[in-house]
Short mmCIF file of C-alpha atoms in Angstrom, two decimals:
data_model
loop_
_atom_site.label_atom_id
_atom_site.label_comp_id
_atom_site.label_asym_id
_atom_site.label_seq_id
_atom_site.Cartn_x
_atom_site.Cartn_y
_atom_site.Cartn_z
CA GLY A 5 -23.12 348.02 41.85
CA GLY A 6 -21.76 347.87 45.39
CA ASP A 7 -24.67 349.82 46.86
CA LEU A 8 -28.22 348.48 47.14
CA VAL A 9 -29.72 351.98 47.27
CA LYS A 10 -27.93 353.10 44.09
CA VAL A 11 -28.79 349.85 42.29
CA PHE A 12 -32.40 349.22 43.32
CA LEU A 13 -33.87 352.53 44.50
CA THR A 14 -32.25 355.52 42.84
CA LYS A 15 -30.75 353.47 39.95
CA GLU A 16 -27.84 355.89 40.05
CA PHE A 17 -25.34 353.10 39.46
CA GLU A 18 -26.84 352.05 36.12
CA ARG A 19 -27.71 355.55 34.94
CA GLU A 20 -24.36 357.14 35.82
CA GLN A 21 -21.53 354.72 36.61
CA LEU A 22 -22.44 351.80 34.31
CA THR A 23 -23.40 354.04 31.38
CA ALA A 24 -20.14 355.97 31.73
CA PHE A 25 -18.18 352.71 31.94
CA TYR A 26 -19.59 351.41 28.65
CA ASN A 27 -19.08 354.71 26.89
CA ARG A 28 -15.43 354.76 27.99
CA LEU A 29 -14.82 351.09 27.24
CA ILE A 30 -16.35 350.78 23.78
CA PRO A 31 -14.16 353.44 22.08
CA GLU A 32 -11.07 351.81 23.58
CA LEU A 33 -12.11 348.35 22.39
CA ARG A 34 -12.69 349.74 18.91
CA LYS A 35 -9.07 350.88 18.76
CA THR A 36 -8.09 347.22 18.97
CA ASP A 37 -10.95 345.66 17.03
CA PRO A 38 -13.15 347.88 14.87
CA ASP A 39 -15.33 345.11 13.43
CA LYS A 40 -16.52 342.57 15.99
CA TYR A 41 -19.92 342.71 17.64
CA LEU A 42 -19.81 344.03 21.21
CA PHE A 43 -22.41 342.86 23.71
CA PHE A 44 -23.48 344.96 26.69
CA GLU A 45 -26.12 344.44 29.35
CA PRO A 46 -28.00 346.37 32.00
CA THR A 47 -27.78 345.53 35.70
CA PRO A 48 -29.20 342.04 36.34
CA ALA A 49 -31.77 342.91 39.01
CA PRO A 50 -34.29 344.43 38.91
CA VAL A 51 -34.13 344.67 35.07
CA THR A 52 -34.10 340.87 34.92
CA PHE A 53 -37.61 340.87 36.42
CA GLY A 54 -39.10 343.25 33.83
CA VAL A 55 -38.27 346.61 35.39
CA ALA A 56 -37.12 349.32 32.98
CA SER A 57 -33.38 349.81 32.60
CA ASP A 58 -31.92 353.21 33.44
CA LEU A 59 -28.93 352.91 31.12
CA SER A 60 -28.52 356.00 29.00
CA LYS A 61 -27.92 355.46 25.28
CA ILE A 62 -24.84 353.36 24.62
CA LYS A 63 -23.05 354.32 21.42
CA ASP A 64 -20.65 352.64 19.04
CA THR A 65 -17.83 354.61 17.43
CA ARG A 66 -18.35 352.71 14.18
CA SER A 67 -20.34 354.49 11.47
CA THR A 68 -22.53 351.37 11.40
CA SER A 69 -23.16 350.13 14.92
CA LYS A 70 -22.26 346.55 15.83
CA LEU A 71 -23.58 346.64 19.38
CA VAL A 72 -25.92 344.00 20.80
CA TYR A 73 -28.11 344.51 23.84
CA ALA A 74 -27.78 341.43 26.07
CA PRO A 75 -30.04 341.50 29.15
CA HIS A 76 -30.98 338.47 31.23
CA CYS A 77 -34.60 337.31 31.63
CA TYR A 78 -35.74 335.67 34.86
CA PRO A 79 -39.21 336.37 36.23
CA TYR A 80 -38.70 336.45 39.98
CA ASP A 81 -40.66 333.32 40.89
CA THR A 82 -39.04 331.19 38.18
CA HIS A 83 -35.62 332.39 39.34
CA GLU A 84 -36.39 331.51 42.96
CA GLY A 85 -37.81 328.06 42.15
CA ASN A 86 -41.48 328.89 42.67
CA GLY A 87 -42.65 328.09 39.14
CA TYR A 88 -44.18 330.09 36.33
CA THR A 89 -46.79 331.93 38.34
CA GLU A 90 -49.29 334.65 37.41
CA SER A 91 -46.81 337.28 38.60
CA SER A 92 -44.16 335.62 36.41
CA LYS A 93 -46.42 335.92 33.37
CA LYS A 94 -46.97 339.61 34.09
CA GLN A 95 -43.25 340.17 34.53
CA LEU A 96 -42.56 338.52 31.16
CA VAL A 97 -45.04 340.92 29.55
CA ASP A 98 -43.29 343.82 31.34
CA TRP A 99 -39.90 342.51 30.21
CA GLU A 100 -40.95 342.44 26.57
CA ARG A 101 -42.49 345.92 26.69
CA GLU A 102 -39.50 347.56 28.36
CA HIS A 103 -36.87 345.86 26.25
CA LYS A 104 -38.60 346.85 23.03
CA LYS A 105 -38.20 350.45 24.23
CA GLU A 106 -34.56 349.90 25.16
CA VAL A 107 -33.65 348.38 21.78
CA ILE A 108 -35.00 351.55 20.16
CA LYS A 109 -33.21 353.79 22.67
CA HIS A 110 -29.86 352.22 21.89
CA GLY A 111 -30.33 352.66 18.15
CA GLU A 112 -32.54 349.78 16.93
CA ILE A 113 -29.79 347.31 17.74
CA PRO A 114 -30.19 343.51 17.99
CA LEU A 115 -31.16 341.92 21.30
CA LEU A 116 -29.79 338.64 22.61
CA THR A 117 -31.13 337.36 25.91
CA GLY A 118 -27.86 336.45 27.60
CA GLU A 119 -29.56 334.09 30.05
CA PHE A 120 -32.96 332.57 30.66
CA GLY A 121 -33.99 329.24 32.10
CA LEU A 122 -35.59 327.30 34.93
CA SER A 123 -35.71 323.84 36.48
CA PRO A 124 -37.85 321.23 34.70
CA THR A 125 -39.28 320.38 38.12
CA GLN A 126 -40.96 323.80 38.37
CA GLU A 127 -44.68 324.09 37.83
CA GLY A 128 -45.56 325.65 34.49
CA PHE A 129 -42.09 325.29 32.98
CA THR A 130 -43.50 324.23 29.59
CA ASP A 131 -45.72 327.32 29.49
CA TYR A 132 -42.76 329.51 30.40
CA LEU A 133 -40.55 328.15 27.63
CA THR A 134 -43.41 328.35 25.12
CA ASP A 135 -44.19 331.96 26.07
CA PHE A 136 -40.53 332.95 26.06
CA ASN A 137 -39.92 331.43 22.62
CA ALA A 138 -43.04 333.10 21.21
CA MET A 139 -41.91 336.46 22.60
CA SER A 140 -38.43 336.04 21.12
CA ASP A 141 -39.76 334.95 17.72
CA ARG A 142 -42.22 337.80 17.27
CA ASN A 143 -39.54 340.37 18.12
CA LEU A 144 -36.81 338.61 16.10
CA TRP A 145 -34.73 338.40 19.29
CA HIS A 146 -31.96 335.91 19.94
CA TRP A 147 -31.22 333.94 23.11
CA THR A 148 -28.80 331.72 24.97
CA TYR A 149 -30.10 329.26 27.56
CA TRP A 150 -28.83 328.73 31.10
CA SER A 151 -27.31 326.25 31.49
CA ASN A 152 -25.22 323.79 29.49
CA ASP A 153 -23.89 321.81 32.46
CA LEU A 154 -25.58 318.47 33.17
CA GLY A 155 -28.52 318.16 35.55
CA GLY A 156 -30.40 320.93 37.34
CA TRP A 157 -31.67 323.52 34.88
CA SER A 158 -29.91 321.83 31.95
CA PRO A 159 -31.63 320.29 28.91
CA PHE A 160 -29.54 317.18 29.67
CA ASN A 161 -29.31 314.83 32.63
CA GLY A 162 -26.04 313.72 34.20
CA ASP A 163 -25.94 310.65 31.94
CA GLY A 164 -26.42 312.79 28.83
CA THR A 165 -30.05 311.86 28.24
CA GLU A 166 -32.49 314.68 27.56
CA THR A 167 -34.62 316.39 30.17
CA ALA A 168 -38.09 317.66 29.26
CA ILE A 169 -36.53 321.05 28.51
CA ALA A 170 -34.57 319.92 25.43
CA GLN A 171 -37.55 319.72 23.07
CA TYR A 172 -38.32 323.40 23.72
CA LEU A 173 -34.80 324.52 22.85
CA LEU A 174 -34.21 322.41 19.74
CA ARG A 175 -36.46 324.19 17.26
CA SER A 176 -36.94 324.91 13.59
CA TYR A 177 -35.56 328.40 12.95
CA PRO A 178 -33.96 330.52 10.18
CA LYS A 179 -30.16 330.26 10.44
CA ALA A 180 -29.49 332.75 7.64
CA THR A 181 -31.72 334.85 5.42
CA ALA A 182 -30.94 336.06 1.90
CA GLY A 183 -32.81 339.30 2.48
CA LYS A 184 -34.66 340.73 5.46
CA ILE A 185 -36.80 338.71 7.85
CA VAL A 186 -40.29 340.07 8.47
CA SER A 187 -41.50 337.36 10.86
CA PHE A 188 -41.06 333.71 11.83
CA SER A 189 -42.49 331.27 14.35
CA PHE A 190 -42.33 327.62 15.37
CA ASP A 191 -44.91 325.68 17.38
CA VAL A 192 -43.37 322.71 19.18
CA VAL A 193 -46.76 320.98 19.52
CA SER A 194 -48.06 321.29 15.95
CA LYS A 195 -44.50 321.21 14.49
CA LYS A 196 -45.48 324.07 12.21
CA PHE A 197 -42.83 326.56 11.09
CA GLU A 198 -43.74 329.81 9.34
CA MET A 199 -41.50 332.50 7.94
CA LYS A 200 -41.93 335.66 5.90
CA TYR A 201 -39.05 337.61 4.41
CA MET A 202 -38.12 340.08 1.69
CA SER A 203 -35.71 338.31 -0.65
CA ASN A 204 -32.72 340.11 -2.14
CA LYS A 205 -31.57 338.67 -5.47
CA GLU A 206 -28.19 340.38 -5.07
CA ILE A 207 -27.30 338.00 -2.23
CA ASN A 208 -25.66 334.96 -3.79
CA LEU A 209 -26.26 332.65 -0.83
CA PRO A 210 -29.37 330.69 0.08
CA THR A 211 -31.78 331.23 2.92
CA GLU A 212 -31.06 328.46 5.44
CA ILE A 213 -33.66 326.97 7.80
CA PHE A 214 -32.76 324.40 10.44
CA ILE A 215 -35.32 321.58 10.34
CA PRO A 216 -34.50 318.96 13.01
CA LYS A 217 -35.44 315.44 11.94
CA ARG A 218 -36.77 314.66 15.41
CA TYR A 219 -39.88 316.68 14.58
CA TYR A 220 -40.27 315.32 11.06
CA PRO A 221 -39.44 311.58 11.17
CA ASN A 222 -41.57 310.95 8.07
CA GLY A 223 -40.43 314.07 6.25
CA TYR A 224 -42.03 317.47 5.92
CA ASN A 225 -44.37 319.41 3.66
CA LEU A 226 -42.94 322.61 2.22
CA ALA A 227 -45.01 325.49 0.85
CA VAL A 228 -43.28 328.51 -0.70
CA ASN A 229 -45.43 331.44 -1.79
CA GLY A 230 -44.59 334.80 -3.34
CA ALA A 231 -41.61 333.55 -5.36
CA THR A 232 -41.99 332.44 -8.95
CA ASN A 233 -38.36 331.39 -9.41
CA TYR A 234 -36.68 329.45 -6.63
CA THR A 235 -34.76 326.25 -5.89
CA GLN A 236 -34.61 324.22 -2.71
CA SER A 237 -32.44 321.44 -1.27
CA TYR A 238 -32.05 319.71 2.08
CA ASP A 239 -28.75 318.86 3.76
CA GLU A 240 -29.41 315.54 5.54
CA ILE A 241 -26.32 315.80 7.72
CA LYS A 242 -26.76 319.37 8.92
CA GLN A 243 -30.57 319.11 8.78
CA VAL A 244 -30.75 322.42 6.95
CA LEU A 245 -33.18 323.42 4.20
CA LYS A 246 -31.65 325.78 1.63
CA ILE A 247 -33.88 327.97 -0.51
CA THR A 248 -32.52 330.20 -3.25
CA VAL A 249 -34.85 332.87 -4.66
CA SER A 250 -33.55 334.62 -7.78
CA GLU A 251 -35.87 337.64 -7.59
CA ASN A 252 -36.85 340.39 -5.20
CA ALA A 253 -40.11 339.28 -3.62
CA THR A 254 -42.07 338.92 -0.42
CA VAL A 255 -41.63 335.22 0.33
CA THR A 256 -43.61 333.14 2.78
CA ILE A 257 -42.51 329.66 3.83
CA GLU A 258 -44.56 327.08 5.70
CA ILE A 259 -43.24 323.75 6.93
CA THR A 260 -45.44 321.06 8.46
CA ALA A 261 -44.90 317.43 9.36
CA LYS A 262 -46.05 314.66 7.01
#
């Protein structure tokens, strides 16, 4: 923002300059491309730490919005290398609360966390990744992890072997849903995946769930409830379960390791 007072204290930069910038830029981008998703984010700090954003409502010129809210998430202590502390846990709670409000303010748009991460050497890093994933799942939020380069905060070492972070990023999750997701979750310890959705028989494509073999070396148990007429198949190469429900129903899916 070029001015610490306007960014951190009065928040004038975000409320006035950044809001105005987005609301000038988006209509111009739509003249060139009316269909692609456009991602916008608040100022990094202090919003990154769980402080409320002061962006005013950002609008799309499309009749059906294709905007995505893309903030970063770094509790202060994890960002500075001090581990997942009690203050970090509180800031993550604050971050969830404030961003739920902001998603509504901007028109119930999707949220994708543009960055989150930490070093595997930090104390409490497994708790942080577990809590972050649980928060994202229960809000149906998306994320991208920092970073994909080797070593440091990466899920991979310099020789390409995995760090302890990798197992928390490679997860069972719904890739595509033939209907509307109600909820889903995956527990990396128990290897249990649960999903609930409202199927739409007018969609002629299957619901797709990524089921990585690393968690199910001996196969998996599948339970489908709520649907009386469905088919299922598993793509061994892509490690994707495909379920086709030919009725409108509230479907629950549970996957556990054998």
